Amino acid sequence: MQQLSILGATGSIGQSTLDVVSRHPNKFKIVGLSAHKNIDILVAQAKQFDAQYIVVSDESLFTDAKNKVQQAGLTCEVLSGNEGLCQIASLDSVDSVMAAIVGAAGLLPTLSAVKAGKKVMLANKEALVMCGEIFVNEVNRSGAQLLPIDSEHNAIFQCLPADYEYGNIAASGIAKILLTGSGGPFLTTPLNHFENITPEQACAHPNWDMGRKISVDSATMMNKGLEFIEAKWLFGVACEDIDIVLHPQSIIHSMVQYTDGSVLAQLGNPDMRTPIAHCLSYPKRIDSGVSHLDFNRLADFTFTKPDFERYPNLQTAIEACKAGQYATTALNAANEVSVAAFLDGRIRFTDIASINQAVTDSVPAQKLADVEAILALDAEARSLAQQYLLRSAS
Ligand code: NAD
Ligand code: MG
């Protein structure tokens, strides 16, 4: 039995993970589950999966959570805050951790799982964007197994040779990593409509059902930018080794192009339960609940190049990736602030990219030696973003 903790159990990835787990009661046992605010769902999950620990990361809800656990007649231990998250990520009894918190809040608990040498299934791409080198060094030091949940990176992982040598694509005869993206809901929207895009429109992704932050990131293509940076760190490749290909149907989830002309792709219906099941039982395959592709009913596949005028965030992210860690840390922080402000109706859709660019440009080049330095720059970039935000909103 694989003993599992899920950080961010109540979110889209967390719930999809529990859906796969529920199909294999003899393979997986839930140890710990976390939620930030949604205690009702968390307690219901704890009951269904007989969790030993639940963590409510918003500490102000700790007493409420304890009361609800008691009312439900459960015996699980209730923990709170970042400390609680780090605890369920690193318990001796835990084999695997699903890192599915959204944003920078996931960094410390995910690192805690890495430091404890767990199998870490990474959905929380922001953690790697914020501190890629430190993260990868910790994986190497602790012997943790890092498996990519993000569908593109999971696809690339599946298309790499089994003896792939981190950081040496030439040795594996690889020419390019082809990172695919759908282009989101505004692929063909006239550019002069972008100012008036609403949060509801931005969150209505044509192919994927996701949390609100990543949905907006997909609409601005910041998501693909974050994934570009994520790919650099996960596979140890240079920025020049990654090409972005728009594929609006989201059936191909990414590809690896080899020097001999071969291209390996991973295909499937767009449903995160496939990469989740792949990581949960890696290297074996299990049923994920996802319906199989029917090649008699597939629409045509199309491919185009991303247009930076339509997706300025994508260009900012690629340039930040080339500039270095400080730039991607600052960009990630700015983006969390600007997306939250957009979702709250405080700024326009087009302000997201302007704020992100302005913050990234304002942060001087610097070396970030440790996680403390990363978190300090994250805080500085958030405060800069707040200042630009006030200007955009006025
Ligand atoms: P979501 O918003 O649906 O869920 C987020 C989870 O994190 C929830 O359980 C929430 O309680 C928790 N959370 C939110 N704020 C928190 C905080 N401050 N501290 C601790 N916990 C907090 O998000 P999601 O769509 O499931 O995405 C989760 C992560 O997975 C993101 O990093 C996203 O980029 C990545 N991802 C998601 C998808 C997808 O299809 N949804 C695909 C690829 C990657
Ligand atoms: Mg993705």
CSV table of C-alpha atoms and ligand atoms in Angstrom, one decimal:
chain,number,residue,atom,x,y,z
A,1,MET,CA,0.0,0.0,0.0
A,2,GLN,CA,1.3,3.4,-1.0
A,3,GLN,CA,0.8,5.9,1.9
A,4,LEU,CA,-0.1,9.3,0.5
A,5,SER,CA,-0.5,12.9,1.6
A,6,ILE,CA,-2.2,15.4,-0.6
A,7,LEU,CA,-1.3,19.1,-0.2
A,8,GLY,CA,-4.3,21.0,-1.6
A,9,ALA,CA,-6.7,18.1,-1.5
A,10,THR,CA,-9.8,20.3,-2.1
A,11,GLY,CA,-8.6,21.8,-5.4
A,12,SER,CA,-9.1,20.6,-8.9
A,13,ILE,CA,-5.9,18.5,-8.9
A,14,GLY,CA,-6.5,17.3,-5.3
A,15,GLN,CA,-10.0,16.1,-6.1
A,16,SER,CA,-8.9,14.4,-9.3
A,17,THR,CA,-6.2,12.6,-7.3
A,18,LEU,CA,-8.8,11.4,-4.8
A,19,ASP,CA,-10.9,10.2,-7.7
A,20,VAL,CA,-8.1,8.0,-9.0
A,21,VAL,CA,-7.2,6.8,-5.5
A,22,SER,CA,-10.9,5.8,-4.9
A,23,ARG,CA,-10.6,3.4,-7.9
A,24,HIS,CA,-7.8,1.5,-6.3
A,25,PRO,CA,-8.5,1.1,-2.6
A,26,ASN,CA,-6.0,-1.7,-2.3
A,27,LYS,CA,-3.1,0.3,-3.7
A,28,PHE,CA,-3.3,3.7,-1.9
A,29,LYS,CA,-3.9,4.8,1.7
A,30,ILE,CA,-4.5,8.4,2.5
A,31,VAL,CA,-2.5,9.7,5.4
A,32,GLY,CA,-2.9,13.5,5.2
A,33,LEU,CA,-5.1,15.9,3.4
A,34,SER,CA,-5.0,19.7,3.4
A,35,ALA,CA,-7.2,22.6,2.4
A,36,HIS,CA,-6.8,26.4,2.9
A,37,LYS,CA,-10.4,27.4,3.7
A,38,ASN,CA,-12.9,24.8,2.5
A,39,ILE,CA,-13.2,22.8,5.7
A,40,ASP,CA,-16.5,21.2,4.7
A,41,ILE,CA,-15.1,19.5,1.7
A,42,LEU,CA,-11.9,18.6,3.6
A,43,VAL,CA,-13.8,16.9,6.5
A,44,ALA,CA,-16.0,15.0,3.9
A,45,GLN,CA,-12.8,13.8,2.2
A,46,ALA,CA,-11.2,12.8,5.5
A,47,LYS,CA,-14.3,10.8,6.3
A,48,GLN,CA,-14.5,9.1,2.9
A,49,PHE,CA,-10.8,8.2,2.8
A,50,ASP,CA,-10.3,7.6,6.5
A,51,ALA,CA,-7.4,10.2,6.7
A,52,GLN,CA,-5.2,10.2,9.8
A,53,TYR,CA,-4.4,13.9,9.6
A,54,ILE,CA,-6.1,17.0,8.1
A,55,VAL,CA,-4.5,20.4,7.8
A,56,VAL,CA,-6.3,23.6,7.5
A,57,SER,CA,-3.7,26.0,6.3
A,58,ASP,CA,-5.6,29.1,7.1
A,59,GLU,CA,-4.9,29.1,10.9
A,60,SER,CA,-8.0,31.2,11.7
A,61,LEU,CA,-10.2,28.2,10.8
A,62,PHE,CA,-8.4,25.7,13.1
A,63,THR,CA,-11.1,25.7,15.8
A,64,ASP,CA,-13.9,25.5,13.2
A,65,ALA,CA,-12.1,22.5,11.6
A,66,LYS,CA,-11.7,20.8,15.0
A,67,ASN,CA,-15.4,21.2,15.8
A,68,LYS,CA,-16.5,19.9,12.4
A,69,VAL,CA,-14.2,16.8,12.8
A,70,GLN,CA,-15.8,16.2,16.2
A,71,GLN,CA,-19.3,16.6,14.9
A,72,ALA,CA,-18.6,14.2,12.1
A,73,GLY,CA,-17.4,11.6,14.6
A,74,LEU,CA,-13.9,11.4,13.2
A,75,THR,CA,-10.7,10.7,15.1
A,76,CYS,CA,-8.2,12.3,12.7
A,77,GLU,CA,-5.7,14.7,14.0
A,78,VAL,CA,-6.3,18.4,13.0
A,79,LEU,CA,-3.2,20.5,12.2
A,80,SER,CA,-2.9,24.0,10.8
A,81,GLY,CA,-0.7,26.5,9.1
A,82,ASN,CA,2.5,26.0,7.2
A,83,GLU,CA,3.8,23.8,10.0
A,84,GLY,CA,0.9,21.4,9.6
A,85,LEU,CA,1.4,21.3,5.8
A,86,CYS,CA,5.2,20.5,6.2
A,87,GLN,CA,4.3,17.8,8.8
A,88,ILE,CA,1.9,15.8,6.6
A,89,ALA,CA,4.5,16.2,3.7
A,90,SER,CA,7.4,14.7,5.7
A,91,LEU,CA,5.9,12.2,8.1
A,92,ASP,CA,7.9,8.9,8.3
A,93,SER,CA,4.7,7.0,7.5
A,94,VAL,CA,4.2,8.9,4.2
A,95,ASP,CA,5.7,7.4,1.0
A,96,SER,CA,4.3,9.9,-1.6
A,97,VAL,CA,3.2,13.5,-1.6
A,98,MET,CA,0.9,15.1,-4.2
A,99,ALA,CA,2.0,18.8,-4.3
A,100,ALA,CA,-1.2,20.5,-5.5
A,101,ILE,CA,-1.4,23.8,-3.6
A,102,VAL,CA,-1.7,26.7,-6.0
A,103,GLY,CA,1.1,29.4,-6.0
A,104,ALA,CA,4.0,30.3,-3.8
A,105,ALA,CA,2.1,29.0,-0.7
A,106,GLY,CA,3.0,25.5,-1.9
A,107,LEU,CA,6.8,26.1,-1.9
A,108,LEU,CA,7.8,25.3,1.7
A,109,PRO,CA,5.5,22.2,2.1
A,110,THR,CA,6.7,20.9,-1.2
A,111,LEU,CA,10.3,21.4,-0.3
A,112,SER,CA,9.6,19.7,3.0
A,113,ALA,CA,8.5,16.6,1.1
A,114,VAL,CA,11.6,16.8,-1.1
A,115,LYS,CA,13.9,17.2,1.9
A,116,ALA,CA,12.3,14.2,3.5
A,117,GLY,CA,13.2,12.1,0.4
A,118,LYS,CA,9.6,11.4,-0.6
A,119,LYS,CA,8.1,10.6,-4.0
A,120,VAL,CA,6.9,14.0,-4.9
A,121,MET,CA,4.3,14.4,-7.6
A,122,LEU,CA,4.6,18.0,-8.6
A,123,ALA,CA,1.5,19.9,-9.8
A,124,ASN,CA,2.6,23.1,-8.0
A,125,LYS,CA,4.7,24.5,-10.8
A,126,GLU,CA,5.1,27.9,-9.1
A,127,ALA,CA,7.4,26.1,-6.5
A,128,LEU,CA,9.9,25.2,-9.3
A,129,VAL,CA,9.5,28.6,-11.0
A,130,MET,CA,10.4,30.4,-7.7
A,131,CYS,CA,13.4,28.4,-6.8
A,132,GLY,CA,14.4,25.9,-9.5
A,133,GLU,CA,18.1,25.4,-8.7
A,134,ILE,CA,17.7,25.1,-5.0
A,135,PHE,CA,14.7,22.7,-5.5
A,136,VAL,CA,16.7,20.5,-7.9
A,137,ASN,CA,19.7,20.5,-5.6
A,138,GLU,CA,17.5,19.3,-2.7
A,139,VAL,CA,16.0,16.5,-4.9
A,140,ASN,CA,19.6,15.3,-5.6
A,141,ARG,CA,20.7,15.6,-2.0
A,142,SER,CA,17.8,13.8,-0.5
A,143,GLY,CA,17.2,11.2,-3.2
A,144,ALA,CA,13.5,12.3,-3.5
A,145,GLN,CA,11.8,11.0,-6.7
A,146,LEU,CA,10.3,14.0,-8.6
A,147,LEU,CA,7.5,13.1,-11.0
A,148,PRO,CA,5.7,15.8,-13.1
A,149,ILE,CA,1.9,16.0,-12.9
A,150,ASP,CA,1.6,19.0,-15.2
A,151,SER,CA,0.2,17.3,-18.4
A,152,GLU,CA,2.9,18.7,-20.7
A,153,HIS,CA,5.8,17.8,-18.5
A,154,ASN,CA,4.3,14.4,-17.8
A,155,ALA,CA,4.0,13.9,-21.5
A,156,ILE,CA,7.7,14.9,-22.1
A,157,PHE,CA,8.7,12.6,-19.2
A,158,GLN,CA,6.9,9.8,-20.9
A,159,CYS,CA,8.6,10.6,-24.3
A,160,LEU,CA,12.2,10.7,-22.8
A,161,PRO,CA,14.4,7.7,-22.9
A,162,ALA,CA,14.4,5.6,-19.6
A,163,ASP,CA,18.2,6.4,-19.2
A,164,TYR,CA,17.8,10.1,-19.8
A,165,GLU,CA,20.7,11.9,-18.3
A,166,TYR,CA,19.5,15.1,-16.6
A,167,GLY,CA,20.9,18.2,-18.2
A,168,ASN,CA,22.4,16.4,-21.2
A,169,ILE,CA,19.8,16.2,-24.0
A,170,ALA,CA,22.5,15.7,-26.7
A,171,ALA,CA,23.6,12.5,-25.0
A,172,SER,CA,20.1,11.1,-25.6
A,173,GLY,CA,20.0,12.3,-29.2
A,174,ILE,CA,17.3,14.9,-28.4
A,175,ALA,CA,17.1,18.0,-30.6
A,176,LYS,CA,14.1,19.8,-29.0
A,177,ILE,CA,11.5,19.7,-26.3
A,178,LEU,CA,8.2,20.6,-27.9
A,179,LEU,CA,6.0,22.1,-25.3
A,180,THR,CA,2.4,22.3,-26.5
A,181,GLY,CA,-0.3,24.7,-25.4
A,182,SER,CA,-3.9,25.2,-26.5
A,183,GLY,CA,-3.8,29.0,-26.6
A,184,GLY,CA,-6.6,29.2,-24.1
A,185,PRO,CA,-10.1,30.7,-24.6
A,186,PHE,CA,-8.8,33.9,-26.5
A,187,LEU,CA,-6.9,32.3,-29.3
A,188,THR,CA,-9.0,34.0,-31.9
A,189,THR,CA,-10.6,36.9,-29.9
A,190,PRO,CA,-9.8,40.2,-31.7
A,191,LEU,CA,-7.1,42.0,-29.8
A,192,ASN,CA,-9.2,45.1,-29.3
A,193,HIS,CA,-11.6,43.1,-27.1
A,194,PHE,CA,-9.0,42.0,-24.6
A,195,GLU,CA,-9.4,45.1,-22.3
A,196,ASN,CA,-13.0,44.0,-21.6
A,197,ILE,CA,-12.4,40.3,-20.9
A,198,THR,CA,-14.2,39.3,-17.6
A,199,PRO,CA,-12.9,36.8,-15.0
A,200,GLU,CA,-15.8,34.5,-16.0
A,201,GLN,CA,-14.7,34.5,-19.6
A,202,ALA,CA,-11.1,34.0,-18.7
A,203,CYS,CA,-11.9,31.0,-16.4
A,204,ALA,CA,-13.9,29.2,-19.1
A,205,HIS,CA,-11.1,27.1,-20.7
A,206,PRO,CA,-12.2,25.3,-23.9
A,207,ASN,CA,-10.5,22.0,-23.0
A,208,TRP,CA,-9.5,21.8,-19.3
A,209,ASP,CA,-11.4,22.2,-16.1
A,210,MET,CA,-9.0,23.8,-13.6
A,211,GLY,CA,-8.7,26.1,-10.6
A,212,ARG,CA,-9.3,29.9,-11.2
A,213,LYS,CA,-5.6,31.1,-11.0
A,214,ILE,CA,-4.3,28.5,-13.5
A,215,SER,CA,-7.3,29.2,-15.7
A,216,VAL,CA,-6.4,32.9,-16.0
A,217,ASP,CA,-2.8,31.9,-16.5
A,218,SER,CA,-3.9,29.8,-19.4
A,219,ALA,CA,-5.9,32.6,-20.9
A,220,THR,CA,-2.9,35.0,-20.7
A,221,MET,CA,-0.5,32.1,-21.6
A,222,MET,CA,1.5,32.9,-18.5
A,223,ASN,CA,0.8,29.3,-17.7
A,224,LYS,CA,2.9,28.3,-20.8
A,225,GLY,CA,5.6,30.7,-19.6
A,226,LEU,CA,5.6,29.1,-16.2
A,227,GLU,CA,5.7,25.7,-17.9
A,228,PHE,CA,8.6,26.8,-20.0
A,229,ILE,CA,10.6,27.6,-16.8
A,230,GLU,CA,9.3,24.4,-15.2
A,231,ALA,CA,10.6,22.3,-18.1
A,232,LYS,CA,14.0,24.0,-17.9
A,233,TRP,CA,14.4,22.8,-14.3
A,234,LEU,CA,12.6,19.4,-14.5
A,235,PHE,CA,14.6,18.2,-17.4
A,236,GLY,CA,17.8,20.3,-17.1
A,237,VAL,CA,17.5,21.9,-20.6
A,238,ALA,CA,18.5,25.3,-21.9
A,239,CYS,CA,15.9,27.8,-22.9
A,240,GLU,CA,17.0,27.4,-26.6
A,241,ASP,CA,16.1,23.7,-26.3
A,242,ILE,CA,12.4,24.3,-25.8
A,243,ASP,CA,9.9,25.3,-28.5
A,244,ILE,CA,6.3,26.2,-27.8
A,245,VAL,CA,3.8,24.8,-30.3
A,246,LEU,CA,0.1,25.9,-30.2
A,247,HIS,CA,-2.2,22.9,-30.6
A,248,PRO,CA,-5.8,24.1,-29.8
A,249,GLN,CA,-7.3,20.6,-29.6
A,250,SER,CA,-5.1,19.6,-26.5
A,251,ILE,CA,-4.9,16.0,-27.5
A,252,ILE,CA,-1.2,15.9,-27.9
A,253,HIS,CA,0.2,16.9,-24.5
A,254,SER,CA,3.8,17.6,-25.6
A,255,MET,CA,6.5,16.0,-27.7
A,256,VAL,CA,10.2,15.2,-27.8
A,257,GLN,CA,12.0,15.7,-31.1
A,258,TYR,CA,15.1,13.5,-31.7
A,259,THR,CA,18.1,14.2,-33.9
A,260,ASP,CA,17.2,11.3,-36.2
A,261,GLY,CA,14.0,13.1,-37.2
A,262,SER,CA,11.7,11.0,-34.9
A,263,VAL,CA,9.1,12.9,-32.8
A,264,LEU,CA,7.6,11.1,-29.8
A,265,ALA,CA,4.3,12.5,-28.5
A,266,GLN,CA,2.0,11.6,-25.7
A,267,LEU,CA,-1.7,11.8,-26.6
A,268,GLY,CA,-4.9,11.4,-24.6
A,269,ASN,CA,-8.1,13.1,-23.7
A,270,PRO,CA,-7.5,16.3,-21.7
A,271,ASP,CA,-8.1,15.0,-18.2
A,272,MET,CA,-5.6,15.4,-15.4
A,273,ARG,CA,-6.4,12.0,-14.0
A,274,THR,CA,-4.1,10.5,-16.7
A,275,PRO,CA,-0.9,12.1,-15.5
A,276,ILE,CA,-2.0,11.7,-11.9
A,277,ALA,CA,-2.6,8.0,-12.4
A,278,HIS,CA,0.8,7.8,-14.2
A,279,CYS,CA,2.7,9.3,-11.4
A,280,LEU,CA,0.7,7.6,-8.6
A,281,SER,CA,1.6,4.1,-9.9
A,282,TYR,CA,4.8,4.9,-11.9
A,283,PRO,CA,6.3,2.9,-13.5
A,284,LYS,CA,3.2,0.6,-13.7
A,285,ARG,CA,0.0,1.7,-15.4
A,286,ILE,CA,-3.4,1.7,-13.7
A,287,ASP,CA,-7.0,2.7,-14.7
A,288,SER,CA,-7.5,6.5,-14.3
A,289,GLY,CA,-11.2,6.7,-15.1
A,290,VAL,CA,-10.3,8.7,-18.3
A,291,SER,CA,-12.2,7.7,-21.4
A,292,HIS,CA,-9.9,6.4,-24.2
A,293,LEU,CA,-9.2,8.3,-27.3
A,294,ASP,CA,-11.5,7.3,-30.2
A,295,PHE,CA,-9.5,8.0,-33.4
A,296,ASN,CA,-12.6,7.7,-35.5
A,297,ARG,CA,-14.1,10.8,-33.8
A,298,LEU,CA,-11.0,13.0,-33.4
A,299,ALA,CA,-11.2,16.4,-35.0
A,300,ASP,CA,-8.2,17.6,-37.2
A,301,PHE,CA,-5.0,18.4,-35.4
A,302,THR,CA,-3.7,21.9,-36.0
A,303,PHE,CA,-0.4,23.6,-35.0
A,304,THR,CA,0.7,27.2,-35.0
A,305,LYS,CA,3.3,29.5,-33.4
A,306,PRO,CA,2.3,31.6,-30.4
A,307,ASP,CA,1.9,35.3,-31.1
A,308,PHE,CA,3.6,37.5,-28.5
A,309,GLU,CA,1.3,40.4,-29.2
A,310,ARG,CA,-1.6,38.3,-28.2
A,311,TYR,CA,0.3,36.7,-25.3
A,312,PRO,CA,2.8,39.3,-24.0
A,313,ASN,CA,3.1,37.4,-20.7
A,314,LEU,CA,4.6,34.4,-22.5
A,315,GLN,CA,7.4,36.6,-23.9
A,316,THR,CA,8.0,38.1,-20.4
A,317,ALA,CA,8.3,34.6,-18.9
A,318,ILE,CA,10.7,33.4,-21.6
A,319,GLU,CA,12.9,36.4,-21.1
A,320,ALA,CA,12.8,36.0,-17.4
A,321,CYS,CA,13.8,32.4,-17.8
A,322,LYS,CA,16.8,33.6,-19.8
A,323,ALA,CA,17.7,36.3,-17.3
A,324,GLY,CA,17.8,33.9,-14.3
A,325,GLN,CA,16.2,32.9,-11.0
A,326,TYR,CA,15.7,36.4,-9.6
A,327,ALA,CA,13.6,37.3,-12.7
A,328,THR,CA,11.4,34.2,-12.6
A,329,THR,CA,10.8,34.5,-8.8
A,330,ALA,CA,9.8,38.2,-9.2
A,331,LEU,CA,7.6,37.4,-12.2
A,332,ASN,CA,5.8,34.6,-10.4
A,333,ALA,CA,5.1,36.8,-7.4
A,334,ALA,CA,3.9,39.7,-9.6
A,335,ASN,CA,1.6,37.4,-11.5
A,336,GLU,CA,0.0,36.0,-8.4
A,337,VAL,CA,-0.8,39.5,-7.3
A,338,SER,CA,-2.1,40.7,-10.7
A,339,VAL,CA,-4.2,37.6,-11.3
A,340,ALA,CA,-5.8,37.9,-7.9
A,341,ALA,CA,-6.6,41.5,-8.6
A,342,PHE,CA,-8.1,40.7,-11.9
A,343,LEU,CA,-10.2,37.9,-10.4
A,344,ASP,CA,-11.4,40.5,-7.8
A,345,GLY,CA,-12.5,42.8,-10.6
A,346,ARG,CA,-9.9,45.5,-9.6
A,347,ILE,CA,-7.9,45.6,-12.8
A,348,ARG,CA,-8.4,44.8,-16.5
A,349,PHE,CA,-7.2,41.6,-18.2
A,350,THR,CA,-4.6,43.5,-20.1
A,351,ASP,CA,-3.2,45.1,-16.9
A,352,ILE,CA,-2.0,41.6,-15.8
A,353,ALA,CA,0.8,41.5,-18.4
A,354,SER,CA,1.7,45.2,-17.9
A,355,ILE,CA,2.1,44.8,-14.2
A,356,ASN,CA,4.0,41.6,-14.6
A,357,GLN,CA,6.4,43.2,-17.0
A,358,ALA,CA,6.9,46.3,-14.9
A,359,VAL,CA,7.7,44.3,-11.8
A,360,THR,CA,10.1,42.0,-13.6
A,361,ASP,CA,11.9,45.1,-15.1
A,362,SER,CA,12.2,46.8,-11.8
A,363,VAL,CA,13.9,44.0,-9.9
A,364,PRO,CA,17.7,44.2,-10.2
A,365,ALA,CA,19.8,41.2,-11.2
A,366,GLN,CA,20.9,39.4,-8.1
A,367,LYS,CA,22.0,36.0,-6.8
A,368,LEU,CA,19.5,34.2,-4.5
A,369,ALA,CA,21.5,31.9,-2.4
A,370,ASP,CA,18.8,30.2,-0.3
A,371,VAL,CA,15.1,29.9,0.3
A,372,GLU,CA,15.1,32.9,2.6
A,373,ALA,CA,16.5,35.1,-0.1
A,374,ILE,CA,13.8,33.7,-2.5
A,375,LEU,CA,11.0,34.5,-0.1
A,376,ALA,CA,12.4,38.0,0.5
A,377,LEU,CA,12.4,38.7,-3.2
A,378,ASP,CA,9.0,37.2,-3.5
A,379,ALA,CA,7.7,39.6,-0.9
A,380,GLU,CA,9.5,42.6,-2.5
A,381,ALA,CA,8.0,41.8,-5.9
A,382,ARG,CA,4.5,41.4,-4.4
A,383,SER,CA,4.8,44.8,-2.8
A,384,LEU,CA,6.0,46.4,-6.1
A,385,ALA,CA,3.1,44.7,-7.9
A,386,GLN,CA,0.7,46.2,-5.4
A,387,GLN,CA,2.1,49.7,-6.2
A,388,TYR,CA,1.7,49.2,-10.0
A,389,LEU,CA,-1.7,47.8,-9.3
A,390,LEU,CA,-2.9,50.9,-7.6
A,391,ARG,CA,-1.8,52.9,-10.7
A,392,SER,CA,-3.6,50.5,-13.1
A,393,ALA,CA,-6.8,50.6,-11.0
A,394,SER,CA,-6.9,54.4,-10.7
B,1,NAD,P1,-7.2,25.0,-7.1
B,1,NAD,O1,-7.4,26.5,-6.9
B,1,NAD,O2,-8.4,24.3,-7.7
B,1,NAD,O3,-6.8,24.3,-5.7
B,1,NAD,C1,-5.8,24.8,-4.9
B,1,NAD,C2,-5.6,24.1,-3.6
B,1,NAD,O4,-4.6,24.8,-2.9
B,1,NAD,C3,-6.9,24.0,-2.8
B,1,NAD,O5,-6.9,22.8,-2.1
B,1,NAD,C4,-6.7,25.1,-1.8
B,1,NAD,O6,-7.4,24.9,-0.5
B,1,NAD,C5,-5.2,25.2,-1.6
B,1,NAD,N1,-4.7,26.5,-1.3
B,1,NAD,C6,-5.1,27.7,-1.9
B,1,NAD,N2,-4.4,28.7,-1.3
B,1,NAD,C7,-3.6,28.2,-0.4
B,1,NAD,C8,-2.7,28.8,0.6
B,1,NAD,N3,-2.5,30.1,0.6
B,1,NAD,N4,-2.1,27.9,1.4
B,1,NAD,C9,-2.3,26.6,1.4
B,1,NAD,N5,-3.1,26.0,0.5
B,1,NAD,C10,-3.8,26.8,-0.4
B,1,NAD,O7,-5.9,24.8,-8.0
B,1,NAD,P2,-5.6,23.7,-9.1
B,1,NAD,O8,-6.2,24.0,-10.4
B,1,NAD,O9,-5.9,22.3,-8.4
B,1,NAD,O10,-4.0,23.8,-9.2
B,1,NAD,C11,-3.1,23.4,-8.2
B,1,NAD,C12,-1.7,23.5,-8.7
B,1,NAD,O11,-1.6,22.5,-9.8
B,1,NAD,C13,-1.3,24.8,-9.3
B,1,NAD,O12,0.0,25.1,-9.1
B,1,NAD,C14,-1.6,24.6,-10.8
B,1,NAD,O13,-0.7,25.5,-11.6
B,1,NAD,C15,-1.2,23.2,-11.0
B,1,NAD,N6,-1.8,22.5,-12.1
B,1,NAD,C16,-3.1,22.4,-12.2
B,1,NAD,C17,-3.7,21.8,-13.3
B,1,NAD,C18,-5.2,21.7,-13.4
B,1,NAD,O14,-5.7,21.1,-14.3
B,1,NAD,N7,-6.0,22.1,-12.5
B,1,NAD,C19,-2.9,21.3,-14.3
B,1,NAD,C20,-1.6,21.4,-14.2
B,1,NAD,C21,-1.0,22.0,-13.1
B,2,MG,MG,0.0,22.2,-18.0
